[in-house]
Amino acid sequence: MQPMAGIRRSSTHSDPKTRVSRRSPSLRARLEEAEATIRAIEEGVVDAVVVNGANGPQVYTLEGADHPYRVLVEQMPEGTITLDSNGLILYSNRQFAALVGTAEDSITGSDFGRFMAPRDANLFAGLADTAALRGQSAGELDLRGIRGGLIPVRLSLTQIDLSGMKTLCIVATDLREQRRSEAILKDEQLSRLILEQAGEAIVVIDTEGRVMRCSESARKLARAPILSNQLDAAFAFGGPDGPVNAERILSAMRLGQPMRGVEATIRNAAAGTSAVLLSASPLFDPFNALLGCVITLTDITDRKASEEALARQTEELSHANSDLRQFAHSASHDLREPLRQLAVFSELLQQKYHNKLDPEAVQLIAYTVDAAHRMEGLLKGLLDYTQATGSAAAPVERSDPNEVMRKTMATFGTRIAESGARIECELLPLLDVHEIHLTQLFQNLIGNALKYRGEDPPVIHVAGRRRDDMWQISVTDNGIGVPPHYREQIFHLFKRLHGGGKYSGSGIGLAICQKIVQRYGGRIWVESAGKQGARFVFTLPGASL
Amino acid sequence: MNPASPDAIFVLLVEDSPADVFLVSHAMEQEGLDFTLELADDGDAAIAIIDRVDTEASHPAPDLLLLDINVPRRTGNDVLERVRRSPRCMGIPVVMISSSDSPVDRQRAFDLGATEYFRKPSTLDEFLKLGHVVRRVAMARVHERHPHQQPTSTPERV
């Protein structure tokens, strides 16, 4: 059998190499011819081969074998491409072009890389390496469509060696539909889980008022089997204005009025009457026809009960508080009476019998008088304290702190003159505080600044600054200051830093100041640098800037 | 101690605390006043006295009322109201005495017709000033009664 000639379809391929021994030139020529013919057939550049046989020359058409494969490749549902070793697309069928969203002829000759999702480029390189090594590989990854969208695919790679040219045949199976089904499956699973675990009772009804789906908690809240039953059979809702039934809910949905947190009651055998918040939102099909609605029920029985308990407690507490204030008020009043007499009669005793008493007796009586006066001061302070914490019922008025400062300075007129004190007061803003409270604040703070003075005559500076939504008033002095570790304590009731000797006081003044400031949502604190004086600062609500 | 002289000031004192009765007397003595004291130790007793003054012409009307607000049964304010409705006593000066310095209590007393408001102080010196207050209001009253006489004062120091 001697091949006569190869009929060339194209002449792009180079001449075959010589591979036969040089000792036999004629044999080598025939071998070379045969090899060239086979390669041409393999490469598809030859459409037919003429063979000289016993019955004369015979033509074998290769087209008969090639055509059905081409048709198959074009018709198969998968996308198919062949790449050369540089990743250039040599061939693409229509399905692949459709997959990436473009025409076939714009694909051939372009770089396959443009259809790779960047994050999967390495994955693809790995698949190609495996195919080069083992002939075949497969994997799932994302392609990038011509418009940028990701297309999940399964790629099967086969490496073919076409006369020394490595060619990669790739079949791409579109996984989008499969992924969608998986997602739907996941959605279904998700909604089932939600319905199982939701604390709120969720009920989905159709337009007939029949329960299509429901959560576990809805099942527990219902008085009868619920699924596929009528909503009205499962629940009897009582609302503030008549029963809330399926018909009422659905007509609200038809009117496009979702229900939000309608308070209703449910009666069932197990739990008795429960209080719920009922909400309902309509469900529509893609053509905007009502399919039914989703109803959620939040059980607020416990919440309502604790709200009521809280209200009760608050009222009791407020009564107790008021009683306590009343008690403190009358106690400090009534206790002052005998004290006053104790003080006065001790003095009278001292005065009347002055000549008959020895000096020690006179001194002892003096101690008695002093003790009675101190206790009286304490009781007066307690009285002021109960007034500072008194009921907040009175509406807050706006007061002028500048006026209060003037009055305070008049009150301390003698002490200011005696001590040679200088008081500087910046213009202060109007404050939303009862004037009596502002007076107590300034009298205590200015009084302290005058009392806890150092060697030098007192210099007191009063200033106001806006701080967030409050006014911050400061009273700065040059007195003996407050040691750092006492800065909290000095605001506690009856807390004093000094013995009765040098600085007298009841230990109530700053506690009163704190109570007053807190009552208006403010804060009071002291800043001091050892013996550099003290700066008392408090915040109060007032006119905005 | 207080010989009833025709010129002595007739004081009706409404006070339940014996200690304060002593102090009030002491203050008036220290002031050197000549006075007669009638004592009522609760509101009812005080009103009974006013009733008698109104019904028995022979019962002398007091020149001055010293009225503790906080007394048992009827309060000092009740007594004050009764006094201001009494035909014979409506014009007499009334000094309210109280341990309260609340402006509300003070205002209430003046609204009901009090002449003076004296807060019981806790020092002896302050308390003795009550004597001076009594002299001032009593003088005006005695002037009304005897336009040509001064109230008698006996210099009597302890």
mmCIF file of C-alpha atoms in Angstrom, chain A residues 333-334 336-337 339-341 343-345 347-349 351-352 373 376 380 383, chain B residues 17 19-20 22-23 26 99-101 119-125 127-128 158:
data_model
loop_
_atom_site.group_PDB
_atom_site.id
_atom_site.type_symbol
_atom_site.label_atom_id
_atom_site.label_comp_id
_atom_site.label_asym_id
_atom_site.label_seq_id
_atom_site.Cartn_x
_atom_site.Cartn_y
_atom_site.Cartn_z
ATOM 1 C CA HIS A 333 -39.329 70.104 113.535
ATOM 2 C CA ASP A 334 -40.483 68.405 116.697
ATOM 3 C CA ARG A 336 -35.941 71.088 117.623
ATOM 4 C CA GLU A 337 -38.507 72.128 120.219
ATOM 5 C CA LEU A 339 -33.539 71.187 122.042
ATOM 6 C CA ARG A 340 -34.354 74.841 121.918
ATOM 7 C CA GLN A 341 -35.635 74.661 125.482
ATOM 8 C CA ALA A 343 -30.329 75.397 125.164
ATOM 9 C CA VAL A 344 -32.306 78.318 126.524
ATOM 10 C CA PHE A 345 -32.733 76.860 130.007
ATOM 11 C CA GLU A 347 -28.295 79.545 129.465
ATOM 12 C CA LEU A 348 -30.866 80.732 131.946
ATOM 13 C CA LEU A 349 -29.380 78.456 134.578
ATOM 14 C CA GLN A 351 -27.176 83.454 133.940
ATOM 15 C CA LYS A 352 -29.408 83.256 136.985
ATOM 16 C CA HIS A 373 -26.906 74.379 119.497
ATOM 17 C CA GLU A 376 -30.136 72.155 116.469
ATOM 18 C CA LYS A 380 -32.072 72.396 110.616
ATOM 19 C CA LEU A 383 -34.927 69.846 107.353
ATOM 20 C CA SER B 17 -45.359 73.933 127.382
ATOM 21 C CA ALA B 19 -41.130 75.689 130.127
ATOM 22 C CA ASP B 20 -42.213 78.225 127.534
ATOM 23 C CA PHE B 22 -41.904 80.282 132.284
ATOM 24 C CA LEU B 23 -39.743 81.808 129.527
ATOM 25 C CA HIS B 26 -39.441 85.759 132.394
ATOM 26 C CA SER B 99 -40.986 77.456 116.589
ATOM 27 C CA SER B 100 -41.512 77.424 112.827
ATOM 28 C CA ASP B 101 -39.726 79.976 110.647
ATOM 29 C CA ARG B 119 -40.263 82.768 116.286
ATOM 30 C CA LYS B 120 -39.097 80.973 119.407
ATOM 31 C CA PRO B 121 -35.320 81.273 119.263
ATOM 32 C CA SER B 122 -32.799 78.930 120.811
ATOM 33 C CA THR B 123 -30.712 81.503 122.627
ATOM 34 C CA LEU B 124 -31.739 83.220 125.818
ATOM 35 C CA ASP B 125 -30.928 86.733 124.574
ATOM 36 C CA PHE B 127 -35.950 84.889 123.561
ATOM 37 C CA LEU B 128 -35.877 87.853 125.953
ATOM 38 C CA VAL B 158 -33.217 90.008 138.775
#
